[in-house]
Tab-separated table of C-alpha atoms and ligand atoms in Angstrom:
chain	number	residue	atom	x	y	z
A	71	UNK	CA	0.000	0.000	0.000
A	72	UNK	CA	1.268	3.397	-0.824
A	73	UNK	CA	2.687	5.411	1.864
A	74	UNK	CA	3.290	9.315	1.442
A	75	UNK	CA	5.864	10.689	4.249
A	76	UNK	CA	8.388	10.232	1.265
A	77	UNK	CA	7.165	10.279	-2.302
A	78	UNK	CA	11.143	9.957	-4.048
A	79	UNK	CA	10.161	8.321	-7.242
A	80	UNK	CA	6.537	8.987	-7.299
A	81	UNK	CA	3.687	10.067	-9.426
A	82	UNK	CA	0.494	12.173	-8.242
A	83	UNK	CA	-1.975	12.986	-10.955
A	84	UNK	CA	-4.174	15.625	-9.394
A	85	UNK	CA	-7.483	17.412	-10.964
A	86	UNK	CA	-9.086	20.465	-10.367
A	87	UNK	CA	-5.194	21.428	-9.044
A	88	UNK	CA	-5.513	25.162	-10.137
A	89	UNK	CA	-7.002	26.268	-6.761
A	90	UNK	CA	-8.345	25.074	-3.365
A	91	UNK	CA	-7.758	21.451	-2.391
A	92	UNK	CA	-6.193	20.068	-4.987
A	93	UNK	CA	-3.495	23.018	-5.527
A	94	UNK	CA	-2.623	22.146	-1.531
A	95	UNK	CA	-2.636	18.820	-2.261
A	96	UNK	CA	-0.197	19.228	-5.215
A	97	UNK	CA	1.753	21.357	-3.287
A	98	UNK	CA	1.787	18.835	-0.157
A	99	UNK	CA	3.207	16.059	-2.345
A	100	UNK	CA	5.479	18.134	-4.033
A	101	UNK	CA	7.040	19.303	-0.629
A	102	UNK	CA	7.043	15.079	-0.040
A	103	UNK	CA	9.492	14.939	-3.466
A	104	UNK	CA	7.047	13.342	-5.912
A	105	UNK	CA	6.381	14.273	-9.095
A	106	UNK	CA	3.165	16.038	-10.593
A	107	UNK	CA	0.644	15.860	-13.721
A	108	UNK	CA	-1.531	18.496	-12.738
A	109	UNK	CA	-4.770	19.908	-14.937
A	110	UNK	CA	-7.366	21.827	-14.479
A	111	UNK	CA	-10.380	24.074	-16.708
A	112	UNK	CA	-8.585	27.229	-15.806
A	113	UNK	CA	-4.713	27.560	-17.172
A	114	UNK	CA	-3.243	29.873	-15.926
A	115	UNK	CA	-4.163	28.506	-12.449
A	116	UNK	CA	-2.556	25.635	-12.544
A	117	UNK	CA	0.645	27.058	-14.400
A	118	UNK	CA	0.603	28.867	-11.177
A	119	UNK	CA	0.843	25.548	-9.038
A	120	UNK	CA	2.828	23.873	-11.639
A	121	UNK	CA	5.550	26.801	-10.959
A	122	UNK	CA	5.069	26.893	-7.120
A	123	UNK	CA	5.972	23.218	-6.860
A	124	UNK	CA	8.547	23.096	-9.818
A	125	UNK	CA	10.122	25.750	-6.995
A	126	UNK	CA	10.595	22.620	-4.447
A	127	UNK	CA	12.157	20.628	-6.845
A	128	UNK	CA	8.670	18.853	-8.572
A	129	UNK	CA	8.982	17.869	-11.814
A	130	UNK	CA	5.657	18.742	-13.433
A	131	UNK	CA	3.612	18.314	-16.589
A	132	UNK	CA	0.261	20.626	-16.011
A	133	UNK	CA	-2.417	21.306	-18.695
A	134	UNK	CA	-5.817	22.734	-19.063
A	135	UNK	CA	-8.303	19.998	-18.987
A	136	UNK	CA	-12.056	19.773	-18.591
A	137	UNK	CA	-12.924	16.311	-16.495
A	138	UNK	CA	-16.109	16.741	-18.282
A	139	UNK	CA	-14.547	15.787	-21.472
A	140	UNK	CA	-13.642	12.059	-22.048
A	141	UNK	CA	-11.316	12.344	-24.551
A	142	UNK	CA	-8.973	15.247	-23.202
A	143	UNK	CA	-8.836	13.182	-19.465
A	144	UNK	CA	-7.446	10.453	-22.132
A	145	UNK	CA	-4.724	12.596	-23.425
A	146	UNK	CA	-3.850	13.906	-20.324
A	147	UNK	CA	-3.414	10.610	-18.819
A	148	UNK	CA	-1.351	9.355	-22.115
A	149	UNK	CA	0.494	12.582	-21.496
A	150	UNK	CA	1.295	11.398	-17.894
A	151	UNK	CA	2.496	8.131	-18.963
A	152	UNK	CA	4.366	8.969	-21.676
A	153	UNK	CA	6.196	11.723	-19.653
A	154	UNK	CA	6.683	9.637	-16.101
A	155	UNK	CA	6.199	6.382	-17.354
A	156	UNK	CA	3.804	5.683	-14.050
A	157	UNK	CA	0.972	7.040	-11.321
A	158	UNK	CA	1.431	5.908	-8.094
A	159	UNK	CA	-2.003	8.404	-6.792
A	160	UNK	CA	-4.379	9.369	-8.937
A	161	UNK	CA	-6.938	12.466	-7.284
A	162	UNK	CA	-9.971	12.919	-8.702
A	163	UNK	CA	-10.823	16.067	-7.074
A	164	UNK	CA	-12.052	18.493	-9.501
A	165	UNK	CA	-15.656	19.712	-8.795
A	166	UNK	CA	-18.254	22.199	-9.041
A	167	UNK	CA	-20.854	23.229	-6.483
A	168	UNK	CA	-24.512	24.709	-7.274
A	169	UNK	CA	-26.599	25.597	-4.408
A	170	UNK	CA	-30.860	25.086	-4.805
A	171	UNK	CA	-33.227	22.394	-4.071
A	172	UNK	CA	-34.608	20.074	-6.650
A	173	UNK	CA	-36.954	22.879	-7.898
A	174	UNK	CA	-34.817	25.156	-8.577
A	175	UNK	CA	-32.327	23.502	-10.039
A	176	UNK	CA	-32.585	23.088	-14.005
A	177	UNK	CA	-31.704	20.121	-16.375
A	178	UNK	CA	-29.078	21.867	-17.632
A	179	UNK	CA	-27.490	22.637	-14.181
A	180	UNK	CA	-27.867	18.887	-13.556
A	181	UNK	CA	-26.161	17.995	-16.869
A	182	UNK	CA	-23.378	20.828	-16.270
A	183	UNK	CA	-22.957	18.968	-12.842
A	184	UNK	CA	-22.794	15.361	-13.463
A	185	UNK	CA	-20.648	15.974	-15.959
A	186	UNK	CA	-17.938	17.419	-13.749
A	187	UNK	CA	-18.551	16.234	-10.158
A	188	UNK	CA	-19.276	12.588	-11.287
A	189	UNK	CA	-18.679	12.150	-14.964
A	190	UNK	CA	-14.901	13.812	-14.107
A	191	UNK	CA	-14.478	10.955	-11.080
A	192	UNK	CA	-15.167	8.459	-14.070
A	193	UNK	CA	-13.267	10.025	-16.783
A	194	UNK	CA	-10.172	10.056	-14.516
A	195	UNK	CA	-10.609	6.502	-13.253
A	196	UNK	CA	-11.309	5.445	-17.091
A	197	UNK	CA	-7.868	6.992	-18.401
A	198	UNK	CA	-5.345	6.808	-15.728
A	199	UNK	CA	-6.791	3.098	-14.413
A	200	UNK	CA	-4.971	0.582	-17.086
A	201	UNK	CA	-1.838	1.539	-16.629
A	202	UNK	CA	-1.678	2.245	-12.898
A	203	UNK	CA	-2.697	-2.023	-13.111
A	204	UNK	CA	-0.727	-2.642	-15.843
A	205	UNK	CA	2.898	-3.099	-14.278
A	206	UNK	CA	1.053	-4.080	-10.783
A	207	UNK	CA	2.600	-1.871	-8.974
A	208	UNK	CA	-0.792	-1.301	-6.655
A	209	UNK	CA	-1.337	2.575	-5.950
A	210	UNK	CA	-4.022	4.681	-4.722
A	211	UNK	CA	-7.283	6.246	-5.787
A	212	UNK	CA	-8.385	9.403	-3.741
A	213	UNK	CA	-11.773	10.774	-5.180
A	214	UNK	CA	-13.343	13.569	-3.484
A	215	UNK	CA	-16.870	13.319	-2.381
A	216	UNK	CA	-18.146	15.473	0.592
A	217	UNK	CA	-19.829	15.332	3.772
A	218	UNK	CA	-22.879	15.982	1.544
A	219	UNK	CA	-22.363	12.971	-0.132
A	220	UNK	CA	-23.325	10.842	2.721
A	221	UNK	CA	-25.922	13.286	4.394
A	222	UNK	CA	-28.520	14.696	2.008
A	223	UNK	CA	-28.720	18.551	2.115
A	224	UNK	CA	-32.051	19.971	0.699
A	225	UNK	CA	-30.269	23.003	-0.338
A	226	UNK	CA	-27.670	21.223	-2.585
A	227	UNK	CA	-29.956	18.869	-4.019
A	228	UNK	CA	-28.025	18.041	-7.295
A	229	UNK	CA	-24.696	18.234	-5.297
A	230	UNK	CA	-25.450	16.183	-3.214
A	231	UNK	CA	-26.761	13.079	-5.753
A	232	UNK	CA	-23.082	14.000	-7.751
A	233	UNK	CA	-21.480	13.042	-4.429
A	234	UNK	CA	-23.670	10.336	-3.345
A	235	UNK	CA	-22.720	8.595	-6.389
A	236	UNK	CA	-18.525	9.349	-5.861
A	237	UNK	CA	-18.952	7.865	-2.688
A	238	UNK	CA	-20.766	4.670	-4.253
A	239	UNK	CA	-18.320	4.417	-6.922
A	240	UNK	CA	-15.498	4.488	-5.169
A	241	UNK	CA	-17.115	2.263	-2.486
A	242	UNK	CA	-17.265	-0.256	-5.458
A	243	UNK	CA	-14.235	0.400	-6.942
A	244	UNK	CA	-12.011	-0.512	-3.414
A	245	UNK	CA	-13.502	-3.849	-4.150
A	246	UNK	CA	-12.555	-4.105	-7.396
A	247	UNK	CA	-9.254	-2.714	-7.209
A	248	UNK	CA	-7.902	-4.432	-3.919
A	249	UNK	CA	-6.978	-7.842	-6.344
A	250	UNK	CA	-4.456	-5.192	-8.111
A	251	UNK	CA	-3.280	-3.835	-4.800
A	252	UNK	CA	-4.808	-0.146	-5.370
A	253	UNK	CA	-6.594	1.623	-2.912
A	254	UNK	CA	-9.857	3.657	-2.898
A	255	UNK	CA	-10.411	6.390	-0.787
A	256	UNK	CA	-13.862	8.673	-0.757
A	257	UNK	CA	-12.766	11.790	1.153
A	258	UNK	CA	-15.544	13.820	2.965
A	259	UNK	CA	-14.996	17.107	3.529
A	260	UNK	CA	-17.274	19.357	5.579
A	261	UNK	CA	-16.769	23.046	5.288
A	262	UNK	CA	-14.152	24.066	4.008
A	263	UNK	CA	-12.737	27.639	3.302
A	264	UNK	CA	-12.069	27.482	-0.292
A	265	UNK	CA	-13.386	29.879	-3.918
A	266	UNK	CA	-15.999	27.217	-4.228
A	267	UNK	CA	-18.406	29.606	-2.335
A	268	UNK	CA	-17.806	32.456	-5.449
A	269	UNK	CA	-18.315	29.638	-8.281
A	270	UNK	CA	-21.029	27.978	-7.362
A	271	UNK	CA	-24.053	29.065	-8.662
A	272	UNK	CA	-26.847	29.797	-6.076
A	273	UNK	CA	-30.155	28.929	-7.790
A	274	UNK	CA	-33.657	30.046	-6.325
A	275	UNK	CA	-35.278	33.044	-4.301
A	276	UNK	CA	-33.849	35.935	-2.319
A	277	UNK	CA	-31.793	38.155	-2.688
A	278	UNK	CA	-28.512	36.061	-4.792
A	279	UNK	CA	-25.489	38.702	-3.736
A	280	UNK	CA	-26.639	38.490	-0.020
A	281	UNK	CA	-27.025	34.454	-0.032
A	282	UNK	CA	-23.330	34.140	-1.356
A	283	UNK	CA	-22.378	36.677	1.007
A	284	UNK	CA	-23.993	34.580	3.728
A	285	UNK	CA	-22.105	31.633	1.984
A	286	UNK	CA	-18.687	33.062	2.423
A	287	UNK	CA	-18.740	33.952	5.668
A	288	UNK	CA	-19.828	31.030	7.249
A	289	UNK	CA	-17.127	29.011	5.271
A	290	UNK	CA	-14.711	31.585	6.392
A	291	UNK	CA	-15.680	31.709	9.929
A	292	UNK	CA	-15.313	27.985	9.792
A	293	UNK	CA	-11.271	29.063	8.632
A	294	UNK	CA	-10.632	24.907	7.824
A	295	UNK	CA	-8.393	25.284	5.435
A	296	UNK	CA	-7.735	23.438	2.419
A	297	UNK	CA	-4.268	22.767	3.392
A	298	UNK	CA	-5.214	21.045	6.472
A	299	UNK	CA	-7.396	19.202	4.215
A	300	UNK	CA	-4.718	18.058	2.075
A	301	UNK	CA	-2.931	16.825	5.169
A	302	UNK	CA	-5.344	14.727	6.479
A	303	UNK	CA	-6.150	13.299	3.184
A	304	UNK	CA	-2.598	11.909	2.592
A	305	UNK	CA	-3.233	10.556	6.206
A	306	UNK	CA	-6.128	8.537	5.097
A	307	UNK	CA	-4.012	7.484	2.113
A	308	UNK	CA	-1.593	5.890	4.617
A	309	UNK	CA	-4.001	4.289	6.251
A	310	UNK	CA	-5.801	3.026	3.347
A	311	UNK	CA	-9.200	4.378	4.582
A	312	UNK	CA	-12.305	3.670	2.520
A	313	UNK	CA	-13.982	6.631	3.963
A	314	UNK	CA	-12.306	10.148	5.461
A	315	UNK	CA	-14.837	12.171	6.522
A	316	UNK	CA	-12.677	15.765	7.079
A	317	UNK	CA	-13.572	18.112	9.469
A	318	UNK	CA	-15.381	18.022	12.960
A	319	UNK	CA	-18.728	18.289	11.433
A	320	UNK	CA	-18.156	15.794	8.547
A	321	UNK	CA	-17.376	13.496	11.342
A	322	UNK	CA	-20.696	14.012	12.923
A	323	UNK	CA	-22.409	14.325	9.739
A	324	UNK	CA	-21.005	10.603	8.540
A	325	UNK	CA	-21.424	9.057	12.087
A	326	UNK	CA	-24.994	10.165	12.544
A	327	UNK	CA	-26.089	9.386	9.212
A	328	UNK	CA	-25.108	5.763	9.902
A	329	UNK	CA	-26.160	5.629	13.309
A	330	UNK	CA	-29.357	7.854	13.665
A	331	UNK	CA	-30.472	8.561	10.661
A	332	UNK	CA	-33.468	10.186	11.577
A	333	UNK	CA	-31.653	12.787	13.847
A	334	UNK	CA	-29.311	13.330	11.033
A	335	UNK	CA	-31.832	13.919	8.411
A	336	UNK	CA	-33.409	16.536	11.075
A	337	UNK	CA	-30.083	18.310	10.930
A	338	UNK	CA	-29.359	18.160	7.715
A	339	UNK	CA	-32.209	20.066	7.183
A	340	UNK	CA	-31.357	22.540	10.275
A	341	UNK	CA	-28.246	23.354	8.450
A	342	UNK	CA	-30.127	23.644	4.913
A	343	UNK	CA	-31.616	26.627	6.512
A	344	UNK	CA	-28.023	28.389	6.415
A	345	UNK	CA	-27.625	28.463	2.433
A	346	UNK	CA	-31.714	30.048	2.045
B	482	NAD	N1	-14.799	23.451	-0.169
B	482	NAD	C1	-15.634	22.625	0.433
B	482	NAD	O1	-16.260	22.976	1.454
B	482	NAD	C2	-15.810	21.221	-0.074
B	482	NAD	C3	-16.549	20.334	0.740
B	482	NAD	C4	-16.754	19.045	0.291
B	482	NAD	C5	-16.233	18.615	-0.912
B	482	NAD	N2	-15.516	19.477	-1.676
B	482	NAD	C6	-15.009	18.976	-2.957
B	482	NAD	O2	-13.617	19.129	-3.028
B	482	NAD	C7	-13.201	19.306	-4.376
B	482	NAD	C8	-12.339	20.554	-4.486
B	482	NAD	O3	-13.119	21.659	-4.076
B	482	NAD	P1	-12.480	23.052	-3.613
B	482	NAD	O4	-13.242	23.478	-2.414
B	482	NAD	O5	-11.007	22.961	-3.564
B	482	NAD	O6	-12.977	23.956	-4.819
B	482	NAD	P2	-12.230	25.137	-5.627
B	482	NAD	O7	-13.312	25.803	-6.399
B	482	NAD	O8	-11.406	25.948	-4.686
B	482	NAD	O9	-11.260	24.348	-6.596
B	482	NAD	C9	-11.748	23.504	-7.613
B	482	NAD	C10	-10.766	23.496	-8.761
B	482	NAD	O10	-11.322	22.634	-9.773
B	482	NAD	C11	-11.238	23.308	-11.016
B	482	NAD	N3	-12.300	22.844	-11.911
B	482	NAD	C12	-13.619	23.187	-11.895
B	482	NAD	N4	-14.268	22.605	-12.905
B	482	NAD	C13	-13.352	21.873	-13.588
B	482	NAD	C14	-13.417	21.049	-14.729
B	482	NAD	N5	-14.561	20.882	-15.401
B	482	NAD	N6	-12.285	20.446	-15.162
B	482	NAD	C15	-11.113	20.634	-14.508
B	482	NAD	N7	-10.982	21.420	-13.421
B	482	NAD	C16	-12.093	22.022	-12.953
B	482	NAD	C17	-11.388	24.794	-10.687
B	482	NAD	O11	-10.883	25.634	-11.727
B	482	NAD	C18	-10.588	24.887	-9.389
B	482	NAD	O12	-9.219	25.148	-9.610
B	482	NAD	C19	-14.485	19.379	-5.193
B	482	NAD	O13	-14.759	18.114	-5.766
B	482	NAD	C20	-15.541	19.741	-4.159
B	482	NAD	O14	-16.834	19.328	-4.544
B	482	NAD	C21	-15.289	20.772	-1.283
């Protein structure tokens, strides 16, 4: 099983690794001497983290990808291969959030999502998967889903069903993979203080600037930060978790939803109230 206090001679292929989580997380491995292929939809973002870790010695091949689209994840992962010759971790962390309930939310808001937040999870698995098996190496999968992928939130609706399904998939996938020695890891977050409250779209009534306003500072008061984040999901790689709920409440969230799930669909709904 892969273990990350030294990466010397390894591979990280991280999505979405132009901002937030997966730029710390890039960083974080970086600092631990592996090597990169980063890619996200917005380039000049991750040139930015491709030059921050080339800075602590990270050799890196980065490139604007959309997880959405099948055939560039392909060419990025050929890319990978061709460059490093292996992937040792592959993070499937690009995603997109879009706050509403079910009525508010439009087909094409569910087709925008599921093509990033779930289609992206597959796209990377699809492309990078053969020939992390190939030489049987093992490695490790890390795809994020969130603490709202294992309690319900009315206000995040089609979220929510995106990372309900990561969290399936990857459930499934530990199976699968465990014969080649891979492992699969659905990380949880809670709240955590990244630009994902200024991209998401915030669908229904009210007053829209206030609502994001409203957004932002609760993640900020929360202050978890996505390095800390990227910390404790290396952890969880170490440990070869199945699930890593991150954050206080996404350890509450996950723990009630098994136990009590009554009381835990009462506060899921408590804490909808927030995002109205
Ligand atoms: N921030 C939170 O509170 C939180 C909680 C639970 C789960 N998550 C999940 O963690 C992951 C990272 O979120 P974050 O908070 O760091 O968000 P972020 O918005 O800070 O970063 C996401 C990155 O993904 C990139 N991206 C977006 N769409 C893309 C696409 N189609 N193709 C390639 N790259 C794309 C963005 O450009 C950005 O650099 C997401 O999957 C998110 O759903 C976040």
């Amino acid at each position: 099983m892969l273990k990350t206090k030294n990466l010397a001679g390894r591979v990280v292929a991280v999505t979405g690794a132009g901002g937030g989580i997966g730029r710390e997380l890039a960083l974080l491995c970086a600092r631990r001497r592996a090597d990169l292929a980063l890619c996200d939809i917005n380039d000049a973002a991750v040139a930015e983290t491709a030059d921050a870790a080339r800075t602590v010695g990270a050799q890196v091949l980065s490139t604007r990808v959309d997880v959405s689209d099948a055939e560039a994840m392909t060419r990025f992962a050929g890319a990978t291969f061709a460059r490093f010759g292996r992937v040792d971790l592959l993070v499937n962390n690009a995603g997109v959030g879009l706050v509403g309930g079910f009525l508010d939310t439009s087909r094409k808001d569910w087709e925008w999502l599921i093509g990033i937040n779930l289609m992206g999870v597959v796209h990377g698995c699809d492309a990078f998967l053969p020939g992390m098996i190939g030489p049987g190496r093992g490695g490790h999968v890390v795809n994020l889903s969130s603490a709202a992928g294992v309690l319900a939130n009315p206000q995040l609706t089609a979220y929510s069903a995106t990372k309900f399904a990561v969290f399936g998939l990857s459930e499934a996938l530990r199976m699968e993979l465990k014969p080649h020695g891979i492992g699969v890891t659905a990380v949880c977050p809670g709240i955590i203080n990244t630009a994902i409250t200024q991209t998401s779209p915030i669908r229904g009534s009210g007053d829209i600037d206030q609502r994001r306003t409203r957004l932002a500072s609760t993640y900020a008061k929360r202050g978890y930060t996505a390095e800390r984040v990227a910390h404790n999901i290396l952890r969880a790689v170490d440990r070869n978790r199945a699930v890593a709920p991150i954050a206080a409440e996404a350890h509450a969230m996950y723990g009630l939803s098994r136990a009590v799930p009554p009381l835990a669909r009462w506060a899921a709904a408590r804490l909808a109230e927030l995002a109205k």
